[in-house]
Protein backbone atom coordinates (compact mmCIF):
# COMPACT_ATOMS: atom_id res chain seq x y z
CA UNK A 1 0.00 0.00 0.00
CA UNK A 2 1.90 3.02 -1.14
CA UNK A 3 1.57 6.36 -2.75
CA UNK A 4 1.66 9.60 -0.80
CA UNK A 5 -1.08 11.83 -2.18
CA UNK A 6 -3.80 13.82 -0.40
CA UNK A 7 -3.02 13.81 3.33
CA UNK A 8 -5.85 13.75 5.90
CA UNK A 9 -5.98 15.25 9.43
CA UNK A 10 -4.18 12.21 10.83
CA UNK A 11 -1.36 12.87 8.38
CA UNK A 12 -2.28 9.79 6.36
CA UNK A 13 -2.40 9.86 2.62
CA UNK A 14 -5.72 8.97 1.06
CA UNK A 15 -4.43 5.53 0.11
CA UNK A 16 -2.87 4.94 3.51
CA UNK A 17 -6.16 5.80 5.19
CA UNK A 18 -8.11 3.29 3.13
CA UNK A 19 -5.69 0.54 3.98
CA UNK A 20 -5.59 1.73 7.56
CA UNK A 21 -9.34 1.15 7.77
CA UNK A 22 -9.29 -2.14 5.86
CA UNK A 23 -10.40 -4.20 8.83
CA UNK A 24 -11.43 -7.36 6.93
CA UNK A 25 -8.16 -7.54 5.01
CA UNK A 26 -7.01 -11.04 5.90
CA UNK A 27 -10.29 -12.81 5.13
CA UNK A 28 -10.88 -11.03 1.81
CA UNK A 29 -7.28 -11.13 0.63
CA UNK A 30 -7.27 -14.57 -1.06
CA UNK A 31 -5.44 -13.29 -4.12
CA UNK A 32 -2.96 -11.29 -2.02
CA UNK A 33 -2.07 -14.48 -0.15
CA UNK A 34 -1.61 -16.49 -3.36
CA UNK A 35 0.56 -13.71 -4.83
CA UNK A 36 2.71 -13.50 -1.73
CA UNK A 37 3.24 -17.27 -1.68
CA UNK A 38 4.15 -17.38 -5.40
CA UNK A 39 6.52 -14.41 -5.04
CA UNK A 40 8.13 -15.99 -1.98
CA UNK A 41 8.67 -19.19 -3.95
CA UNK A 42 10.32 -17.24 -6.76
CA UNK A 43 12.56 -15.46 -4.25
CA UNK A 44 13.47 -18.86 -2.76
CA UNK A 45 14.44 -20.15 -6.18
CA UNK A 46 16.50 -17.03 -7.03
CA UNK A 47 18.47 -17.22 -3.79
CA UNK A 48 18.56 -21.05 -3.94
CA UNK A 49 19.87 -21.85 -0.53
CA UNK A 50 21.80 -18.64 0.08
CA UNK A 51 20.25 -16.07 2.38
CA UNK A 52 20.15 -12.34 1.71
CA UNK A 53 21.69 -10.58 4.72
CA UNK A 54 19.34 -7.57 4.66
CA UNK A 55 15.82 -7.53 3.22
CA UNK A 56 13.51 -4.56 2.74
CA UNK A 57 9.84 -5.30 2.14
CA UNK A 58 7.56 -2.43 1.12
CA UNK A 59 3.79 -2.52 1.24
CA UNK A 60 3.93 -5.43 3.71
CA UNK A 61 0.20 -5.15 4.54
CA UNK A 62 -0.71 -7.60 7.29
CA UNK A 63 2.46 -9.62 6.67
CA UNK A 64 1.66 -12.45 4.24
CA UNK A 65 4.96 -12.06 2.41
CA UNK A 66 6.80 -11.05 5.58
CA UNK A 67 5.89 -14.36 7.19
CA UNK A 68 7.27 -16.23 4.18
CA UNK A 69 10.48 -14.21 4.28
CA UNK A 70 10.91 -15.07 7.96
CA UNK A 71 10.35 -18.77 7.17
CA UNK A 72 12.79 -18.75 4.23
CA UNK A 73 15.48 -16.56 5.75
CA UNK A 74 15.31 -16.86 9.56
CA UNK A 75 18.70 -15.21 10.01
CA UNK A 76 18.25 -12.26 7.66
CA UNK A 77 17.62 -8.76 8.96
CA UNK A 78 14.15 -7.93 7.61
CA UNK A 79 12.76 -4.38 7.50
CA UNK A 80 9.03 -4.66 6.79
CA UNK A 81 7.34 -1.39 5.89
CA UNK A 82 3.93 -0.09 4.91
CA UNK A 83 2.45 3.36 4.45
CA UNK A 84 -0.54 2.50 6.68
CA UNK A 85 0.13 2.37 10.44
CA UNK A 86 -2.90 0.09 10.88
CA UNK A 87 -1.36 -2.48 8.55
CA UNK A 88 1.93 -2.33 10.48
CA UNK A 89 0.05 -2.91 13.74
CA UNK A 90 -1.70 -5.98 12.29
CA UNK A 91 1.52 -7.34 10.82
CA UNK A 92 3.32 -6.83 14.13
CA UNK A 93 0.55 -8.64 16.01
CA UNK A 94 1.02 -11.57 13.62
CA UNK A 95 4.81 -11.73 13.62
CA UNK A 96 6.80 -11.49 16.86
CA UNK A 97 10.26 -12.40 15.62
CA UNK A 98 13.51 -10.65 16.57
CA UNK A 99 14.87 -10.36 13.03
CA UNK A 100 11.96 -8.28 11.70
CA UNK A 101 11.77 -4.53 12.23
CA UNK A 102 8.40 -2.97 11.26
CA UNK A 103 8.27 0.64 10.10
CA UNK A 104 5.72 3.00 8.62
CA UNK A 105 7.23 4.22 5.36
CA UNK A 106 6.04 5.59 2.04
CA UNK A 107 7.91 3.33 -0.37
CA UNK A 108 7.93 6.08 -2.99
CA UNK A 109 10.24 8.03 -0.67
CA UNK A 110 12.21 5.28 1.06
CA UNK A 111 14.33 6.58 3.88
CA UNK A 112 18.06 5.83 3.58
CA UNK A 113 18.76 2.68 5.59
CA UNK A 114 21.96 1.13 4.25
CA UNK A 115 22.07 -1.45 1.50
CA UNK A 116 19.68 -4.36 0.97
CA UNK A 117 20.42 -7.62 -0.83
CA UNK A 118 16.70 -8.08 -1.49
CA UNK A 119 13.95 -5.49 -1.80
CA UNK A 120 10.54 -7.06 -2.35
CA UNK A 121 6.85 -6.31 -2.34
CA UNK A 122 3.59 -7.92 -3.34
CA UNK A 123 0.72 -5.92 -4.85
CA UNK A 124 1.86 -2.50 -3.73
CA UNK A 125 3.55 -1.03 -6.81
CA UNK A 126 0.20 -0.32 -8.50
CA UNK A 127 -0.32 2.44 -5.92
CA UNK A 128 2.82 4.36 -6.92
CA UNK A 129 2.11 7.74 -8.51
CA UNK A 130 5.49 7.66 -10.33
CA UNK A 131 6.57 4.04 -10.77
CA UNK A 132 9.90 4.74 -12.53
CA UNK A 133 11.02 7.24 -9.90
CA UNK A 134 9.87 5.06 -7.02
CA UNK A 135 11.67 2.02 -8.40
CA UNK A 136 14.82 4.08 -9.03
CA UNK A 137 14.85 5.26 -5.42
CA UNK A 138 14.35 1.73 -4.12
CA UNK A 139 16.95 0.25 -6.49
CA UNK A 140 19.44 2.85 -5.22
CA UNK A 141 19.35 1.01 -1.90
CA UNK A 142 20.25 -2.37 -3.37
CA UNK A 143 23.66 -3.87 -2.70
CA UNK A 144 25.98 -4.58 -5.63
CA UNK A 145 24.12 -7.57 -7.09
CA UNK A 146 20.98 -7.02 -5.05
CA UNK A 147 17.52 -8.10 -6.31
CA UNK A 148 14.30 -6.15 -6.47
CA UNK A 149 11.39 -8.59 -6.74
CA UNK A 150 7.81 -7.38 -6.85
CA UNK A 151 4.31 -8.17 -8.05
CA UNK A 152 1.78 -5.68 -9.36
CA UNK A 153 -1.46 -5.62 -11.35
CA UNK A 154 -1.12 -5.56 -15.14
CA UNK A 155 -3.47 -4.70 -18.01
CA UNK A 156 -6.44 -7.07 -18.18
CA UNK A 157 -6.96 -7.25 -14.44
CA UNK A 158 -10.71 -7.19 -13.56
CA UNK A 159 -11.64 -7.24 -17.26
CA UNK A 160 -14.85 -9.12 -16.39
CA UNK A 161 -15.95 -6.19 -14.23
CA UNK A 162 -14.87 -3.70 -16.87
CA UNK A 163 -16.96 -5.49 -19.51
CA UNK A 164 -20.06 -5.37 -17.29
CA UNK A 165 -19.48 -1.65 -16.73
CA UNK A 166 -18.93 -1.00 -20.43
CA UNK A 167 -22.14 -2.83 -21.33
CA UNK A 168 -24.05 -0.72 -18.80
CA UNK A 169 -22.13 2.44 -19.85
CA UNK A 170 -20.93 3.01 -16.30
CA UNK A 171 -17.36 4.16 -15.50
CA UNK A 172 -15.60 1.12 -14.07
CA UNK A 173 -13.68 2.94 -11.35
CA UNK A 174 -10.48 0.95 -11.67
CA UNK A 175 -7.25 2.50 -12.99
CA UNK A 176 -5.96 1.27 -16.35
CA UNK A 177 -3.17 -1.05 -15.29
CA UNK A 178 0.05 -1.02 -17.35
CA UNK A 179 0.95 -3.32 -20.21
CA UNK A 180 4.11 -5.38 -19.59
CA UNK A 181 6.04 -3.11 -22.00
CA UNK A 182 5.19 -0.05 -19.91
CA UNK A 183 6.36 -1.90 -16.81
CA UNK A 184 9.57 -2.89 -18.57
CA UNK A 185 10.38 0.72 -19.46
CA UNK A 186 10.14 1.67 -15.80
CA UNK A 187 13.00 -0.52 -14.57
CA UNK A 188 15.78 1.61 -13.10
CA UNK A 189 18.87 2.27 -15.21
CA UNK A 190 21.23 0.72 -12.66
CA UNK A 191 20.57 -2.89 -13.58
CA UNK A 192 18.51 -5.33 -15.65
CA UNK A 193 14.92 -6.40 -15.05
CA UNK A 194 12.25 -8.64 -16.50
CA UNK A 195 8.53 -9.18 -16.02
CA UNK A 196 6.23 -12.14 -16.56
CA UNK A 197 2.45 -12.04 -16.18
CA UNK A 198 0.42 -14.81 -14.54
CA UNK A 199 -3.40 -15.04 -14.55
CA UNK A 200 -4.95 -15.69 -11.16
CA UNK A 201 -8.70 -16.41 -11.17
CA UNK A 202 -10.84 -15.50 -8.20
CA UNK A 203 -14.47 -16.47 -7.77
CA UNK A 204 -16.21 -14.12 -5.34
CA UNK A 205 -19.81 -15.18 -4.55
CA UNK A 206 -21.20 -12.33 -6.65
CA UNK A 207 -20.49 -8.81 -7.83
CA UNK A 208 -21.48 -7.19 -4.55
CA UNK A 209 -19.13 -9.54 -2.66
CA UNK A 210 -16.34 -8.68 -5.14
CA UNK A 211 -16.76 -4.97 -4.40
CA UNK A 212 -17.14 -5.49 -0.66
CA UNK A 213 -13.99 -7.60 -0.51
CA UNK A 214 -12.07 -4.96 -2.46
CA UNK A 215 -13.18 -2.45 0.12
CA UNK A 216 -12.28 -4.87 2.91
CA UNK A 217 -8.73 -5.04 1.59
CA UNK A 218 -8.63 -1.27 1.12
CA UNK A 219 -7.95 -1.73 -2.55
CA UNK A 220 -10.94 0.03 -3.94
CA UNK A 221 -10.87 3.42 -5.63
CA UNK A 222 -13.23 6.31 -4.76
CA UNK A 223 -15.28 6.08 -7.99
CA UNK A 224 -16.48 2.62 -7.06
CA UNK A 225 -18.24 3.76 -3.94
CA UNK A 226 -19.37 7.29 -4.68
CA UNK A 227 -23.03 7.99 -3.82
CA UNK A 228 -24.05 8.81 -7.38
CA UNK A 229 -22.76 5.42 -8.57
CA UNK A 230 -25.35 3.53 -6.43
CA UNK A 231 -28.14 2.93 -8.98
CA UNK A 232 -25.82 2.41 -11.89
CA UNK A 233 -23.68 0.12 -9.77
CA UNK A 234 -26.66 -2.15 -9.10
CA UNK A 235 -27.19 -2.48 -12.87
CA UNK A 236 -23.53 -3.42 -13.32
CA UNK A 237 -23.69 -5.96 -10.51
CA UNK A 238 -26.76 -7.58 -12.09
CA UNK A 239 -24.94 -7.67 -15.44
CA UNK A 240 -21.78 -9.08 -13.84
CA UNK A 241 -23.69 -11.75 -11.89
CA UNK A 242 -25.63 -12.85 -14.97
CA UNK A 243 -22.69 -13.02 -17.37
CA UNK A 244 -19.47 -13.60 -15.42
CA UNK A 245 -18.23 -16.54 -13.35
CA UNK A 246 -15.27 -14.90 -11.65
CA UNK A 247 -12.57 -12.22 -11.86
CA UNK A 248 -9.11 -12.40 -13.44
CA UNK A 249 -6.12 -10.79 -11.78
CA UNK A 250 -3.24 -10.31 -14.27
CA UNK A 251 -0.32 -10.51 -11.84
CA UNK A 252 3.00 -9.16 -13.17
CA UNK A 253 6.01 -10.69 -11.43
CA UNK A 254 9.05 -8.41 -11.67
CA UNK A 255 12.65 -9.45 -11.08
CA UNK A 256 15.40 -6.82 -11.24
CA UNK A 257 19.12 -7.27 -10.56
CA UNK A 258 21.32 -4.33 -9.78
CA UNK A 259 24.57 -3.91 -11.71
CA UNK A 260 27.26 -1.48 -10.57
CA UNK A 261 29.54 -0.61 -13.48
CA UNK A 262 33.31 -0.44 -13.12
CA UNK A 263 33.86 3.25 -12.65
CA UNK A 264 33.83 6.19 -10.30
CA UNK A 265 31.55 9.15 -9.81
CA UNK A 266 33.65 12.30 -9.44
CA UNK A 267 31.88 14.80 -7.24
CA UNK A 268 33.12 17.71 -5.21
CA UNK A 269 32.58 19.87 -2.19
CA UNK A 270 31.61 22.69 -4.52
CA UNK A 271 31.49 23.90 -8.09
CA UNK A 272 34.82 25.05 -9.49
CA UNK A 273 36.68 22.78 -7.07
CA UNK A 274 38.59 20.77 -9.69
CA UNK A 275 36.25 17.89 -10.65
CA UNK A 276 36.97 18.29 -14.36
CA UNK A 277 40.70 18.53 -13.79
CA UNK A 278 40.60 15.41 -11.59
CA UNK A 279 38.39 13.60 -14.12
CA UNK A 280 40.91 14.35 -16.87
CA UNK A 281 43.74 12.97 -14.71
CA UNK A 282 41.76 9.79 -13.89
CA UNK A 283 40.68 9.26 -17.51
CA UNK A 284 44.30 9.59 -18.60
CA UNK A 285 45.66 7.38 -15.83
CA UNK A 286 43.07 4.60 -16.28
CA UNK A 287 42.44 4.87 -20.06
CA UNK A 288 38.85 5.33 -18.99
CA UNK A 289 35.72 6.63 -20.74
CA UNK A 290 34.18 9.89 -19.57
CA UNK A 291 30.59 11.13 -19.13
CA UNK A 292 29.11 14.35 -17.84
CA UNK A 293 25.40 13.57 -17.50
CA UNK A 294 24.31 17.06 -16.46
CA UNK A 295 26.08 20.07 -18.00
CA UNK A 296 24.99 23.62 -17.24
CA UNK A 297 26.58 26.99 -17.93
CA UNK A 298 27.07 26.51 -21.66
CA UNK A 299 26.14 30.15 -22.21
CA UNK A 300 29.51 30.99 -20.65
CA UNK A 301 31.78 28.00 -21.28
CA UNK A 302 32.39 25.13 -23.70
CA UNK A 303 31.51 22.55 -21.07
CA UNK A 304 33.49 19.88 -19.27
CA UNK A 305 33.40 17.17 -21.92
CA UNK A 306 35.41 19.17 -24.51
CA UNK A 307 37.82 20.15 -21.73
CA UNK A 308 38.38 16.52 -20.71
CA UNK A 309 38.59 15.44 -24.36
CA UNK A 310 41.43 17.88 -24.98
CA UNK A 311 43.27 17.51 -21.65
CA UNK A 312 43.10 13.71 -21.61
CA UNK A 313 43.61 13.34 -25.40
CA UNK A 314 40.33 11.41 -25.52
CA UNK A 315 38.83 10.18 -28.80
CA UNK A 316 35.12 10.83 -29.34
CA UNK A 317 34.19 7.16 -28.97
CA UNK A 318 35.41 7.29 -25.37
CA UNK A 319 32.81 9.93 -24.43
CA UNK A 320 29.04 10.12 -24.43
CA UNK A 321 26.80 13.19 -24.85
CA UNK A 322 25.35 14.72 -21.71
CA UNK A 323 21.79 13.67 -20.86
CA UNK A 324 21.04 17.38 -20.41
CA UNK A 325 23.22 20.26 -21.77
CA UNK A 326 21.83 23.52 -20.43
CA UNK A 327 22.71 27.17 -20.93
CA UNK A 328 22.40 28.96 -17.63
CA UNK A 329 25.33 28.73 -15.16
CA UNK A 330 22.99 27.42 -12.47
CA UNK A 331 21.92 24.17 -10.84
CA UNK A 332 20.43 21.68 -13.32
CA UNK A 333 16.93 22.28 -11.94
CA UNK A 334 17.19 26.08 -12.26
CA UNK A 335 18.88 25.93 -15.67
CA UNK A 336 16.26 23.45 -16.93
CA UNK A 337 13.40 25.61 -15.66
CA UNK A 338 14.83 28.57 -17.57
CA UNK A 339 14.62 26.46 -20.73
CA UNK A 340 11.19 25.07 -19.78
CA UNK A 341 12.68 21.57 -19.65
CA UNK A 342 11.78 18.97 -17.03
CA UNK A 343 14.65 16.66 -16.21
CA UNK A 344 13.63 13.00 -15.90
CA UNK A 345 16.14 11.66 -13.40
CA UNK A 346 15.01 8.04 -13.56
CA UNK A 347 16.12 7.73 -17.17
CA UNK A 348 19.85 8.53 -17.03
CA UNK A 349 21.17 5.36 -18.56
CA UNK A 350 24.89 5.01 -17.99
CA UNK A 351 27.04 4.80 -21.12
CA UNK A 352 28.54 1.40 -21.77
CA UNK A 353 31.76 0.51 -20.06
CA UNK A 354 33.61 -2.72 -19.54
CA UNK A 355 35.94 -4.42 -17.13
CA UNK A 356 38.87 -3.24 -19.21
CA UNK A 357 37.59 0.31 -19.75
CA UNK A 358 36.29 1.90 -16.57
CA UNK A 359 33.93 4.89 -16.67
CA UNK A 360 34.55 8.27 -15.06
CA UNK A 361 31.28 10.15 -14.46
CA UNK A 362 31.46 13.81 -13.41
CA UNK A 363 28.72 15.51 -11.41
CA UNK A 364 27.59 19.13 -11.54
CA UNK A 365 28.62 21.28 -8.60
CA UNK A 366 28.48 19.55 -5.24
CA UNK A 367 26.26 16.83 -3.76
CA UNK A 368 23.02 18.53 -2.73
CA UNK A 369 22.50 20.22 -6.07
CA UNK A 370 18.85 20.16 -7.17
CA UNK A 371 18.12 18.21 -10.35
CA UNK A 372 14.32 18.08 -10.01
CA UNK A 373 11.88 19.12 -7.29
CA UNK A 374 12.63 15.93 -5.38
CA UNK A 375 15.87 14.54 -6.82
CA UNK A 376 19.32 15.81 -5.93
CA UNK A 377 22.62 15.04 -7.58
CA UNK A 378 23.46 12.77 -4.64
CA UNK A 379 20.39 10.67 -5.55
CA UNK A 380 21.93 10.08 -8.99
CA UNK A 381 25.17 9.00 -7.32
CA UNK A 382 23.20 6.60 -5.09
CA UNK A 383 21.37 5.24 -8.13
CA UNK A 384 24.58 4.33 -9.96
CA UNK A 385 26.27 3.06 -6.81
CA UNK A 386 29.78 3.62 -8.16
CA UNK A 387 32.47 4.56 -5.64
CA UNK A 388 32.81 8.31 -5.20
CA UNK A 389 35.94 10.36 -5.75
CA UNK A 390 35.35 13.53 -3.72
CA UNK A 391 37.34 16.55 -4.93
CA UNK A 392 38.02 19.19 -2.28
CA UNK A 393 40.06 22.35 -2.06
CA UNK A 394 43.24 22.01 -0.01
CA UNK A 395 43.02 25.32 1.83
CA UNK A 396 41.24 26.80 4.84
CA UNK A 397 37.56 25.92 5.01
CA UNK A 398 37.90 22.57 3.28
CA UNK A 399 37.72 20.45 6.45
CA UNK A 400 34.12 21.45 7.10
CA UNK A 401 33.03 21.19 3.44
CA UNK A 402 34.71 17.81 3.03
CA UNK A 403 33.39 16.26 6.25
CA UNK A 404 29.87 17.52 5.49
CA UNK A 405 30.06 15.92 2.05
CA UNK A 406 31.34 12.67 3.52
CA UNK A 407 28.49 12.70 6.05
CA UNK A 408 25.90 13.13 3.27
CA UNK A 409 27.43 10.25 1.28
CA UNK A 410 27.55 7.99 4.35
CA UNK A 411 23.90 8.70 5.19
CA UNK A 412 23.03 7.11 1.87
CA UNK A 413 25.53 4.25 2.18
CA UNK A 414 27.37 5.52 -0.91
CA UNK A 415 30.88 4.00 -1.05
CA UNK A 416 33.73 6.55 -1.01
CA UNK A 417 36.91 5.68 -2.92
CA UNK A 418 38.61 8.69 -1.37
CA UNK A 419 39.35 12.41 -1.54
CA UNK A 420 41.45 14.36 -4.05
CA UNK A 421 42.85 17.56 -2.55
CA UNK A 422 43.25 20.32 -5.10
CA UNK A 423 45.48 23.34 -4.49
CA UNK A 424 48.61 24.22 -2.56
CA UNK A 425 49.59 21.24 -0.35
CA UNK A 426 48.23 21.57 3.21
CA UNK A 427 49.38 18.68 5.39
CA UNK A 428 47.33 19.84 8.38
CA UNK A 429 44.04 19.84 6.45
CA UNK A 430 44.96 16.54 4.84
CA UNK A 431 45.55 14.95 8.27
CA UNK A 432 42.28 16.31 9.68
CA UNK A 433 40.26 14.98 6.73
CA UNK A 434 41.85 11.54 7.00
CA UNK A 435 41.40 11.46 10.77
CA UNK A 436 37.78 12.66 10.99
CA UNK A 437 36.55 11.50 7.58
CA UNK A 438 38.01 7.97 7.76
CA UNK A 439 38.83 8.30 4.06
CA UNK A 440 41.90 7.90 1.91
CA UNK A 441 43.50 10.89 0.26
CA UNK A 442 43.77 9.49 -3.27
CA UNK A 443 45.90 12.29 -4.69
CA UNK A 444 46.94 15.90 -4.20
CA UNK A 445 46.99 18.26 -7.18
CA UNK A 446 49.04 21.42 -6.66
CA UNK A 447 48.32 24.75 -8.27
CA UNK A 448 49.28 24.22 -11.90
CA UNK A 449 50.86 26.95 -14.00
CA UNK A 450 48.69 25.99 -16.95
CA UNK A 451 46.29 23.22 -17.88
CA UNK A 452 47.56 21.36 -20.93
CA UNK A 453 47.51 17.74 -22.05
CA UNK A 454 51.19 17.50 -21.17
CA UNK A 455 50.50 18.72 -17.62
CA UNK A 456 47.71 16.15 -17.32
CA UNK A 457 50.05 13.40 -18.59
CA UNK A 458 52.34 14.29 -15.74
CA UNK A 459 49.62 14.60 -13.06
CA UNK A 460 48.01 11.32 -14.17
CA UNK A 461 51.02 9.49 -12.77
CA UNK A 462 50.01 10.56 -9.28
CA UNK A 463 46.50 9.12 -9.56
CA UNK A 464 45.72 5.87 -7.65
CA UNK A 465 45.97 2.66 -9.70
CA UNK A 466 42.54 1.38 -10.81
CA UNK A 467 42.95 -1.83 -8.84
CA UNK A 468 43.08 0.15 -5.62
CA UNK A 469 39.55 1.34 -6.47
CA UNK A 470 38.06 -1.59 -8.40
CA UNK A 471 40.30 -4.55 -7.66
CA UNK A 472 39.61 -7.37 -5.21
CA UNK A 473 41.60 -5.52 -2.53
CA UNK A 474 39.92 -2.18 -3.18
CA UNK A 475 39.70 -0.17 0.00
CA UNK A 476 36.44 1.76 -0.13
CA UNK A 477 35.32 3.78 2.84
CA UNK A 478 31.75 2.80 3.66
CA UNK A 479 31.45 3.85 7.28
CA UNK A 480 32.91 6.23 9.79
CA UNK A 481 34.56 3.44 11.68
CA UNK A 482 37.15 2.21 9.26
CA UNK A 483 38.29 2.08 5.69
CA UNK A 484 36.70 -1.18 4.58
N1 LIG B 1 45.15 22.80 -9.46
C1 LIG B 1 44.74 23.72 -10.34
N2 LIG B 1 45.67 24.54 -10.89
C2 LIG B 1 45.27 25.49 -11.77
N3 LIG B 1 43.99 25.71 -12.17
C3 LIG B 1 43.05 24.89 -11.62
C4 LIG B 1 43.38 23.88 -10.70
N4 LIG B 1 42.22 23.25 -10.35
C5 LIG B 1 41.22 23.85 -11.02
N5 LIG B 1 41.72 24.82 -11.80
C6 LIG B 1 40.94 25.72 -12.66
O1 LIG B 1 39.80 26.14 -11.89
C7 LIG B 1 38.59 26.11 -12.69
C8 LIG B 1 37.60 25.11 -12.07
O2 LIG B 1 38.12 23.79 -12.19
P1 LIG B 1 37.17 22.65 -12.73
O3 LIG B 1 36.53 23.07 -13.99
O4 LIG B 1 37.95 21.38 -12.74
O5 LIG B 1 36.10 22.64 -11.56
P2 LIG B 1 34.79 21.76 -11.50
O6 LIG B 1 34.66 21.30 -10.11
O7 LIG B 1 34.83 20.74 -12.55
O8 LIG B 1 33.65 22.82 -11.84
P3 LIG B 1 32.12 22.51 -12.31
O9 LIG B 1 31.34 22.38 -11.05
O10 LIG B 1 31.77 23.71 -13.11
O11 LIG B 1 32.15 21.28 -13.12
C9 LIG B 1 39.04 25.68 -14.08
O12 LIG B 1 39.28 26.86 -14.87
C10 LIG B 1 40.35 24.98 -13.85
O13 LIG B 1 41.22 25.08 -14.97
C1 LIG C 1 27.66 26.39 -13.63
C2 LIG C 1 28.63 25.57 -12.82
N1 LIG C 1 29.93 25.56 -13.52
C3 LIG C 1 28.15 24.13 -12.66
N2 LIG C 1 28.03 23.53 -13.96
C4 LIG C 1 26.84 24.04 -11.93
C5 LIG C 1 27.02 24.38 -10.48
C6 LIG C 1 25.72 24.35 -9.71
C7 LIG C 1 25.95 24.81 -8.27
C8 LIG C 1 24.64 24.97 -7.51
C9 LIG C 1 24.94 25.44 -6.09
O1 LIG C 1 25.49 24.63 -5.30
O2 LIG C 1 24.70 26.61 -5.79
MG1 LIG D 1 33.56 20.34 -14.11
PDB file of C-alpha atoms in Angstrom, residues 10 39 42 51 58 70 99 118 170 175-176 185 235 237 244 271 353 362 371 377 386 388 395 399:
ATOM      1  CA  UNK A  10      -4.178  12.206  10.830  1.00  0.00           C
ATOM      2  CA  UNK A  39       6.519 -14.409  -5.043  1.00  0.00           C
ATOM      3  CA  UNK A  42      10.317 -17.244  -6.762  1.00  0.00           C
ATOM      4  CA  UNK A  51      20.246 -16.065   2.383  1.00  0.00           C
ATOM      5  CA  UNK A  58       7.564  -2.431   1.116  1.00  0.00           C
ATOM      6  CA  UNK A  70      10.914 -15.071   7.965  1.00  0.00           C
ATOM      7  CA  UNK A  99      14.866 -10.358  13.028  1.00  0.00           C
ATOM      8  CA  UNK A 118      16.699  -8.080  -1.493  1.00  0.00           C
ATOM      9  CA  UNK A 170     -20.934   3.008 -16.303  1.00  0.00           C
ATOM     10  CA  UNK A 175      -7.247   2.499 -12.994  1.00  0.00           C
ATOM     11  CA  UNK A 176      -5.956   1.267 -16.347  1.00  0.00           C
ATOM     12  CA  UNK A 185      10.376   0.716 -19.456  1.00  0.00           C
ATOM     13  CA  UNK A 235     -27.191  -2.478 -12.869  1.00  0.00           C
ATOM     14  CA  UNK A 237     -23.687  -5.958 -10.510  1.00  0.00           C
ATOM     15  CA  UNK A 244     -19.472 -13.597 -15.415  1.00  0.00           C
ATOM     16  CA  UNK A 271      31.492  23.899  -8.092  1.00  0.00           C
ATOM     17  CA  UNK A 353      31.761   0.514 -20.062  1.00  0.00           C
ATOM     18  CA  UNK A 362      31.465  13.806 -13.406  1.00  0.00           C
ATOM     19  CA  UNK A 371      18.115  18.207 -10.346  1.00  0.00           C
ATOM     20  CA  UNK A 377      22.624  15.036  -7.576  1.00  0.00           C
ATOM     21  CA  UNK A 386      29.779   3.624  -8.157  1.00  0.00           C
ATOM     22  CA  UNK A 388      32.807   8.310  -5.205  1.00  0.00           C
ATOM     23  CA  UNK A 395      43.021  25.315   1.832  1.00  0.00           C
ATOM     24  CA  UNK A 399      37.723  20.451   6.446  1.00  0.00           C
TER      25      UNK A 399
END
